[in-house]
Amino acid sequence: MSTTSHPKEPKEFRILSLSGGGYLGLYTAVVLADLEKQVGEPLGKRFDLIAGTSVGGLLAMALAFEVPMAHIVQLFIERGEEVFSSRRLPGGTVTRLLDMTRSVLGPKYTGEALRREIKKHFGGRTMGDAQHAVVVPAVDVSRSITKVFKTPHTQGSLGDESLSAVDVTLATCAAPAYFPCVKVGERLYADGGLFAVAPDHVALHEAEHFMGAKLARVRMLSIGTATMGYQPTESVEADAGAVGWLTDGRLILTMISVQQQHVKAVMEDRLEDRYMRIDADWPVHAGLGIDVATPEATKTLVGLGEKTLAELNRKRLAAFL
């Protein structure tokens, strides 16, 4: 029998990527809370890199600081109407026009309620204080350039370590017309969903280019906001104007949906069976929206999360955790 020793195969590099979608992120939080309960420890410990955009960025930062996901679920349920809106989607043309005017001269929401809640969890901590590696996309609006905020997890990922974790989280969540832009350092930033609603490709580039991960050893778990299969509630007109595109959040939900579809296809090509996407079918006529935080929307999103968890291939999932 040969006694030749063989070098150990390099360990897998595991990535968790979380998509954007405003209050729809409650769905993601429900899934994450269950996974965290399943592993029996802070979920961030199971990944070499966490990426998140917009509300996914908020969740990613919470994971990076080991804030229990069950607490974040409660944050959505108990404070959702303060941060977003207790209004249902407007029903008629007039009420839709009135709703649109709320964001004509300024953002719909001040962002102060969101800042208060995030500060309760992150306090005065900085990106350098995070316990796990994280990347969070945003957009420098004064220069119209992309920005990926990073923890100082490698020599090539330095520069943001002194930035406020609260400010970075608010920056990636600052959806245009919904929340004000956020000043981080000397720059103004808006929602990273403008270019990376699903930050899977941002995370993979960080892993390969800055962290030295070999593609053949990368395994990625990607979680959506029940929006990848979004379909408009009403029929689409070829000559639709602002009202048609903005009604029920159609423009932003379409953008969220198609970005996620494209990124999923690319990641499946690159990672093959080492890529797993968790998402739910979009419930048409359920009255959901990125800023709809009604009791009905809450119940629907929690229900979607529970349905997804009940149908998950746990055996396959185990390889990603």
Tab-separated table of C-alpha atoms in Angstrom:
chain	number	residue	atom	x	y	z
A	1	MET	CA	0.000	0.000	0.000
A	2	SER	CA	1.387	3.389	-0.959
A	3	THR	CA	2.406	5.654	1.915
A	4	THR	CA	2.782	8.738	-0.270
A	5	SER	CA	1.167	11.723	1.452
A	6	HIS	CA	-1.068	13.994	-0.535
A	7	PRO	CA	-1.507	17.703	0.129
A	8	LYS	CA	-4.867	18.635	1.580
A	9	GLU	CA	-7.349	20.011	-0.891
A	10	PRO	CA	-7.804	23.758	-0.266
A	11	LYS	CA	-10.934	24.502	1.722
A	12	GLU	CA	-13.998	25.889	0.049
A	13	PHE	CA	-14.563	29.633	-0.044
A	14	ARG	CA	-18.174	30.287	0.935
A	15	ILE	CA	-20.098	33.421	-0.038
A	16	LEU	CA	-23.509	34.641	1.104
A	17	SER	CA	-25.143	37.216	-1.181
A	18	LEU	CA	-28.308	39.130	-0.259
A	19	SER	CA	-30.442	41.056	-2.759
A	20	GLY	CA	-32.228	44.383	-2.334
A	21	GLY	CA	-35.941	45.134	-2.207
A	22	GLY	CA	-36.904	47.470	0.645
A	23	TYR	CA	-39.523	46.072	3.014
A	24	LEU	CA	-39.575	42.900	0.896
A	25	GLY	CA	-36.336	42.111	2.735
A	26	LEU	CA	-38.535	40.780	5.534
A	27	TYR	CA	-38.773	37.630	3.390
A	28	THR	CA	-34.962	37.374	3.347
A	29	ALA	CA	-34.734	37.996	7.091
A	30	VAL	CA	-37.222	35.190	7.823
A	31	VAL	CA	-35.123	32.772	5.756
A	32	LEU	CA	-31.873	33.895	7.395
A	33	ALA	CA	-33.318	33.601	10.904
A	34	ASP	CA	-34.288	29.998	10.202
A	35	LEU	CA	-30.853	29.149	8.773
A	36	GLU	CA	-29.188	30.731	11.809
A	37	LYS	CA	-31.379	28.670	14.126
A	38	GLN	CA	-30.479	25.578	12.115
A	39	VAL	CA	-26.698	26.050	12.428
A	40	GLY	CA	-26.927	27.002	16.103
A	41	GLU	CA	-24.470	29.900	15.959
A	42	PRO	CA	-24.174	33.356	14.328
A	43	LEU	CA	-24.713	32.684	10.625
A	44	GLY	CA	-21.832	34.975	9.628
A	45	LYS	CA	-19.403	32.393	10.987
A	46	ARG	CA	-20.357	30.007	8.187
A	47	PHE	CA	-19.181	32.305	5.360
A	48	ASP	CA	-15.856	33.715	4.215
A	49	LEU	CA	-17.551	36.729	2.633
A	50	ILE	CA	-20.993	38.314	2.928
A	51	ALA	CA	-22.392	40.723	0.327
A	52	GLY	CA	-25.597	42.729	0.470
A	53	THR	CA	-27.269	45.561	-1.408
A	54	SER	CA	-29.930	47.955	-0.108
A	55	VAL	CA	-31.985	46.037	2.478
A	56	GLY	CA	-29.681	43.108	1.719
A	57	GLY	CA	-26.848	45.416	2.780
A	58	LEU	CA	-28.583	46.060	6.083
A	59	LEU	CA	-28.912	42.297	6.607
A	60	ALA	CA	-25.299	41.689	5.533
A	61	MET	CA	-24.027	44.283	7.993
A	62	ALA	CA	-26.139	42.757	10.770
A	63	LEU	CA	-24.599	39.362	10.010
A	64	ALA	CA	-21.122	40.902	9.960
A	65	PHE	CA	-21.686	42.250	13.487
A	66	GLU	CA	-23.416	39.045	14.648
A	67	VAL	CA	-26.758	40.717	15.337
A	68	PRO	CA	-29.228	37.807	15.713
A	69	MET	CA	-31.394	37.485	12.623
A	70	ALA	CA	-34.440	36.865	14.799
A	71	HIS	CA	-33.961	40.415	16.138
A	72	ILE	CA	-33.922	41.784	12.586
A	73	VAL	CA	-37.167	39.959	11.773
A	74	GLN	CA	-38.718	41.680	14.790
A	75	LEU	CA	-37.313	45.012	13.612
A	76	PHE	CA	-39.209	44.637	10.321
A	77	ILE	CA	-42.419	43.532	11.990
A	78	GLU	CA	-42.437	46.049	14.864
A	79	ARG	CA	-40.896	49.109	13.178
A	80	GLY	CA	-41.724	48.612	9.499
A	81	GLU	CA	-44.580	51.123	9.474
A	82	GLU	CA	-42.346	53.774	11.076
A	83	VAL	CA	-39.526	53.275	8.570
A	84	PHE	CA	-41.648	52.774	5.464
A	85	SER	CA	-45.399	53.220	5.109
A	86	SER	CA	-48.594	51.917	6.639
A	87	ARG	CA	-50.382	52.766	3.361
A	88	ARG	CA	-51.588	50.104	0.989
A	89	LEU	CA	-50.821	50.416	-2.711
A	90	PRO	CA	-53.031	53.204	-4.153
A	91	GLY	CA	-56.067	51.907	-6.013
A	92	GLY	CA	-57.310	54.461	-8.547
A	93	THR	CA	-55.628	56.816	-11.017
A	94	VAL	CA	-56.154	59.896	-8.833
A	95	THR	CA	-54.781	58.294	-5.671
A	96	ARG	CA	-51.826	56.953	-7.657
A	97	LEU	CA	-51.058	60.446	-8.925
A	98	LEU	CA	-51.331	61.820	-5.383
A	99	ASP	CA	-48.985	59.098	-4.120
A	100	MET	CA	-46.460	59.952	-6.848
A	101	THR	CA	-46.476	63.627	-5.847
A	102	ARG	CA	-45.168	62.626	-2.405
A	103	SER	CA	-41.725	62.109	-3.955
A	104	VAL	CA	-41.697	64.834	-6.614
A	105	LEU	CA	-39.982	67.550	-4.551
A	106	GLY	CA	-38.178	65.309	-2.094
A	107	PRO	CA	-37.875	61.724	-0.854
A	108	LYS	CA	-40.975	59.989	0.514
A	109	TYR	CA	-39.309	59.236	3.859
A	110	THR	CA	-36.798	61.112	6.000
A	111	GLY	CA	-34.756	58.031	6.892
A	112	GLU	CA	-34.586	59.123	10.532
A	113	ALA	CA	-36.597	56.165	11.827
A	114	LEU	CA	-34.315	53.785	9.925
A	115	ARG	CA	-31.202	55.522	11.293
A	116	ARG	CA	-32.539	55.240	14.861
A	117	GLU	CA	-33.195	51.529	14.545
A	118	ILE	CA	-29.862	50.715	12.875
A	119	LYS	CA	-27.993	52.726	15.506
A	120	LYS	CA	-29.541	50.577	18.253
A	121	HIS	CA	-27.754	47.566	16.781
A	122	PHE	CA	-24.492	49.046	15.443
A	123	GLY	CA	-23.952	51.972	17.818
A	124	GLY	CA	-20.763	53.882	17.015
A	125	ARG	CA	-18.934	50.925	15.474
A	126	THR	CA	-16.987	51.212	12.251
A	127	MET	CA	-16.455	48.935	9.263
A	128	GLY	CA	-13.174	47.900	10.859
A	129	ASP	CA	-15.041	46.584	13.915
A	130	ALA	CA	-17.026	44.014	11.905
A	131	GLN	CA	-16.492	40.390	12.920
A	132	HIS	CA	-16.866	39.029	9.393
A	133	ALA	CA	-15.832	40.157	5.908
A	134	VAL	CA	-18.521	42.104	4.093
A	135	VAL	CA	-18.947	44.120	0.879
A	136	VAL	CA	-21.793	46.598	0.384
A	137	PRO	CA	-22.461	48.358	-2.963
A	138	ALA	CA	-23.580	51.999	-3.172
A	139	VAL	CA	-23.438	54.853	-5.709
A	140	ASP	CA	-21.492	58.102	-5.339
A	141	VAL	CA	-24.224	60.369	-6.713
A	142	SER	CA	-22.148	63.553	-7.012
A	143	ARG	CA	-19.747	61.812	-9.413
A	144	SER	CA	-22.111	59.117	-10.761
A	145	ILE	CA	-19.657	56.324	-9.978
A	146	THR	CA	-20.044	52.981	-8.276
A	147	LYS	CA	-18.681	52.312	-4.819
A	148	VAL	CA	-18.250	49.069	-2.903
A	149	PHE	CA	-17.812	49.648	0.828
A	150	LYS	CA	-15.616	46.977	2.419
A	151	THR	CA	-14.391	45.692	5.729
A	152	PRO	CA	-10.564	45.581	5.887
A	153	HIS	CA	-10.413	41.843	5.256
A	154	THR	CA	-7.401	41.911	2.884
A	155	GLN	CA	-4.589	44.293	1.992
A	156	GLY	CA	-6.423	45.142	-1.220
A	157	SER	CA	-9.667	45.922	0.608
A	158	LEU	CA	-8.448	48.700	2.889
A	159	GLY	CA	-9.690	52.275	3.033
A	160	ASP	CA	-13.170	52.078	4.558
A	161	GLU	CA	-12.261	50.714	7.983
A	162	SER	CA	-12.857	54.016	9.818
A	163	LEU	CA	-16.283	54.647	8.269
A	164	SER	CA	-19.412	54.476	10.402
A	165	ALA	CA	-21.259	51.172	10.010
A	166	VAL	CA	-24.545	53.057	10.436
A	167	ASP	CA	-23.721	55.514	7.635
A	168	VAL	CA	-22.603	52.768	5.239
A	169	THR	CA	-25.788	50.788	5.900
A	170	LEU	CA	-27.985	53.844	5.341
A	171	ALA	CA	-26.072	54.681	2.148
A	172	THR	CA	-26.762	51.339	0.484
A	173	CYS	CA	-30.432	51.618	1.549
A	174	ALA	CA	-30.904	55.162	0.184
A	175	ALA	CA	-33.244	54.356	-2.715
A	176	PRO	CA	-33.692	57.470	-4.887
A	177	ALA	CA	-37.046	59.235	-4.288
A	178	TYR	CA	-37.670	57.035	-1.235
A	179	PHE	CA	-34.859	58.045	1.149
A	180	PRO	CA	-32.411	60.973	1.140
A	181	CYS	CA	-28.854	60.419	-0.040
A	182	VAL	CA	-26.430	59.753	2.805
A	183	LYS	CA	-23.135	61.499	3.461
A	184	VAL	CA	-20.308	59.085	4.180
A	185	GLY	CA	-16.997	60.849	4.657
A	186	GLU	CA	-17.041	63.720	2.161
A	187	ARG	CA	-19.308	62.064	-0.429
A	188	LEU	CA	-23.048	61.611	-0.954
A	189	TYR	CA	-24.253	58.084	-1.649
A	190	ALA	CA	-27.433	56.395	-2.848
A	191	ASP	CA	-28.734	52.834	-3.070
A	192	GLY	CA	-26.333	50.280	-4.549
A	193	GLY	CA	-29.333	48.685	-6.249
A	194	LEU	CA	-28.850	51.200	-9.052
A	195	PHE	CA	-26.184	48.834	-10.392
A	196	ALA	CA	-26.082	45.711	-8.196
A	197	VAL	CA	-29.474	44.744	-6.772
A	198	ALA	CA	-28.151	41.186	-6.551
A	199	PRO	CA	-24.496	41.635	-5.506
A	200	ASP	CA	-23.448	38.088	-6.407
A	201	HIS	CA	-21.006	39.273	-9.105
A	202	VAL	CA	-19.588	41.965	-6.790
A	203	ALA	CA	-18.921	39.302	-4.160
A	204	LEU	CA	-17.383	36.854	-6.632
A	205	HIS	CA	-15.012	39.536	-7.955
A	206	GLU	CA	-13.989	40.442	-4.393
A	207	ALA	CA	-13.351	36.788	-3.590
A	208	GLU	CA	-11.293	36.091	-6.705
A	209	HIS	CA	-9.455	39.355	-7.211
A	210	PHE	CA	-8.829	40.559	-3.652
A	211	MET	CA	-9.111	37.453	-1.478
A	212	GLY	CA	-7.338	34.944	-3.707
A	213	ALA	CA	-10.204	32.459	-3.918
A	214	LYS	CA	-10.028	29.937	-6.748
A	215	LEU	CA	-13.237	29.737	-8.762
A	216	ALA	CA	-13.345	25.931	-8.538
A	217	ARG	CA	-13.482	26.179	-4.728
A	218	VAL	CA	-16.077	28.975	-4.474
A	219	ARG	CA	-19.557	28.075	-3.265
A	220	MET	CA	-22.245	30.781	-3.163
A	221	LEU	CA	-25.633	30.953	-1.453
A	222	SER	CA	-27.766	33.781	-2.856
A	223	ILE	CA	-31.056	34.886	-1.279
A	224	GLY	CA	-33.623	37.129	-2.956
A	225	THR	CA	-36.598	39.225	-1.855
A	226	ALA	CA	-39.385	37.281	-3.611
A	227	THR	CA	-39.050	39.633	-6.590
A	228	MET	CA	-37.140	37.690	-9.251
A	229	GLY	CA	-40.401	36.472	-10.777
A	230	TYR	CA	-42.146	39.850	-10.478
A	231	GLN	CA	-45.005	40.527	-12.901
A	232	PRO	CA	-47.062	43.736	-13.123
A	233	THR	CA	-50.522	43.551	-11.598
A	234	GLU	CA	-52.146	45.253	-14.590
A	235	SER	CA	-51.690	44.851	-18.351
A	236	VAL	CA	-48.714	46.686	-19.820
A	237	GLU	CA	-49.305	49.374	-22.471
A	238	ALA	CA	-46.741	50.037	-25.200
A	239	ASP	CA	-47.055	53.796	-24.763
A	240	ALA	CA	-47.061	53.887	-20.960
A	241	GLY	CA	-45.786	57.115	-19.447
A	242	ALA	CA	-44.636	58.009	-15.953
A	243	VAL	CA	-47.913	56.966	-14.313
A	244	GLY	CA	-47.904	53.576	-16.029
A	245	TRP	CA	-44.271	52.864	-15.210
A	246	LEU	CA	-44.395	54.140	-11.632
A	247	THR	CA	-47.791	52.704	-10.668
A	248	ASP	CA	-47.449	50.011	-7.997
A	249	GLY	CA	-43.676	50.481	-8.142
A	250	ARG	CA	-43.565	48.782	-11.561
A	251	LEU	CA	-40.349	50.459	-12.746
A	252	ILE	CA	-38.253	49.689	-9.686
A	253	LEU	CA	-39.679	46.171	-9.265
A	254	THR	CA	-38.957	45.409	-12.926
A	255	MET	CA	-35.388	46.660	-12.462
A	256	ILE	CA	-34.952	44.526	-9.334
A	257	SER	CA	-36.405	41.469	-11.044
A	258	VAL	CA	-34.429	41.552	-14.284
A	259	GLN	CA	-31.116	42.308	-12.565
A	260	GLN	CA	-31.584	39.273	-10.357
A	261	GLN	CA	-32.525	37.078	-13.311
A	262	HIS	CA	-29.413	38.091	-15.228
A	263	VAL	CA	-27.048	37.686	-12.294
A	264	LYS	CA	-28.502	34.258	-11.474
A	265	ALA	CA	-27.917	33.070	-15.054
A	266	VAL	CA	-24.305	34.303	-15.014
A	267	MET	CA	-23.560	32.756	-11.619
A	268	GLU	CA	-25.032	29.410	-12.658
A	269	ASP	CA	-22.770	29.442	-15.716
A	270	ARG	CA	-19.691	30.292	-13.648
A	271	LEU	CA	-20.259	28.260	-10.490
A	272	GLU	CA	-22.593	25.530	-11.780
A	273	ASP	CA	-23.865	23.380	-8.889
A	274	ARG	CA	-21.765	25.388	-6.429
A	275	TYR	CA	-24.355	28.153	-6.721
A	276	MET	CA	-27.689	28.007	-4.909
A	277	ARG	CA	-30.400	30.629	-5.195
A	278	ILE	CA	-33.207	30.865	-2.637
A	279	ASP	CA	-36.259	32.914	-3.614
A	280	ALA	CA	-40.055	32.794	-3.730
A	281	ASP	CA	-42.540	33.280	-6.541
A	282	TRP	CA	-43.948	36.814	-6.738
A	283	PRO	CA	-47.517	36.780	-5.404
A	284	VAL	CA	-49.516	38.782	-7.953
A	285	HIS	CA	-52.375	40.844	-6.452
A	286	ALA	CA	-50.903	40.524	-2.938
A	287	GLY	CA	-50.428	44.281	-2.600
A	288	LEU	CA	-46.679	44.113	-2.033
A	289	GLY	CA	-44.206	46.914	-2.736
A	290	ILE	CA	-40.747	47.974	-1.638
A	291	ASP	CA	-42.214	50.462	0.838
A	292	VAL	CA	-45.493	48.764	1.739
A	293	ALA	CA	-45.297	47.682	5.393
A	294	THR	CA	-48.947	46.975	6.110
A	295	PRO	CA	-49.980	44.099	8.411
A	296	GLU	CA	-51.209	42.293	5.292
A	297	ALA	CA	-47.842	42.694	3.538
A	298	THR	CA	-46.023	41.537	6.676
A	299	LYS	CA	-48.174	38.416	6.911
A	300	THR	CA	-47.657	37.642	3.213
A	301	LEU	CA	-43.864	38.029	3.370
A	302	VAL	CA	-43.520	35.941	6.532
A	303	GLY	CA	-45.730	33.309	4.903
A	304	LEU	CA	-43.591	33.302	1.746
A	305	GLY	CA	-40.475	32.833	3.857
A	306	GLU	CA	-42.000	29.942	5.770
A	307	LYS	CA	-43.212	28.306	2.547
A	308	THR	CA	-39.729	28.588	1.032
A	309	LEU	CA	-38.160	27.031	4.129
A	310	ALA	CA	-40.644	24.156	4.105
A	311	GLU	CA	-39.754	23.373	0.482
A	312	LEU	CA	-35.953	23.794	0.735
A	313	ASN	CA	-33.661	20.948	-0.258
A	314	ARG	CA	-31.956	20.809	3.143
A	315	LYS	CA	-29.470	18.183	2.029
A	316	ARG	CA	-28.203	20.402	-0.771
A	317	LEU	CA	-28.323	23.492	1.431
A	318	ALA	CA	-26.039	21.846	4.007
A	319	ALA	CA	-23.132	22.041	1.547
A	320	PHE	CA	-23.462	25.864	1.506
A	321	LEU	CA	-23.538	26.239	5.305
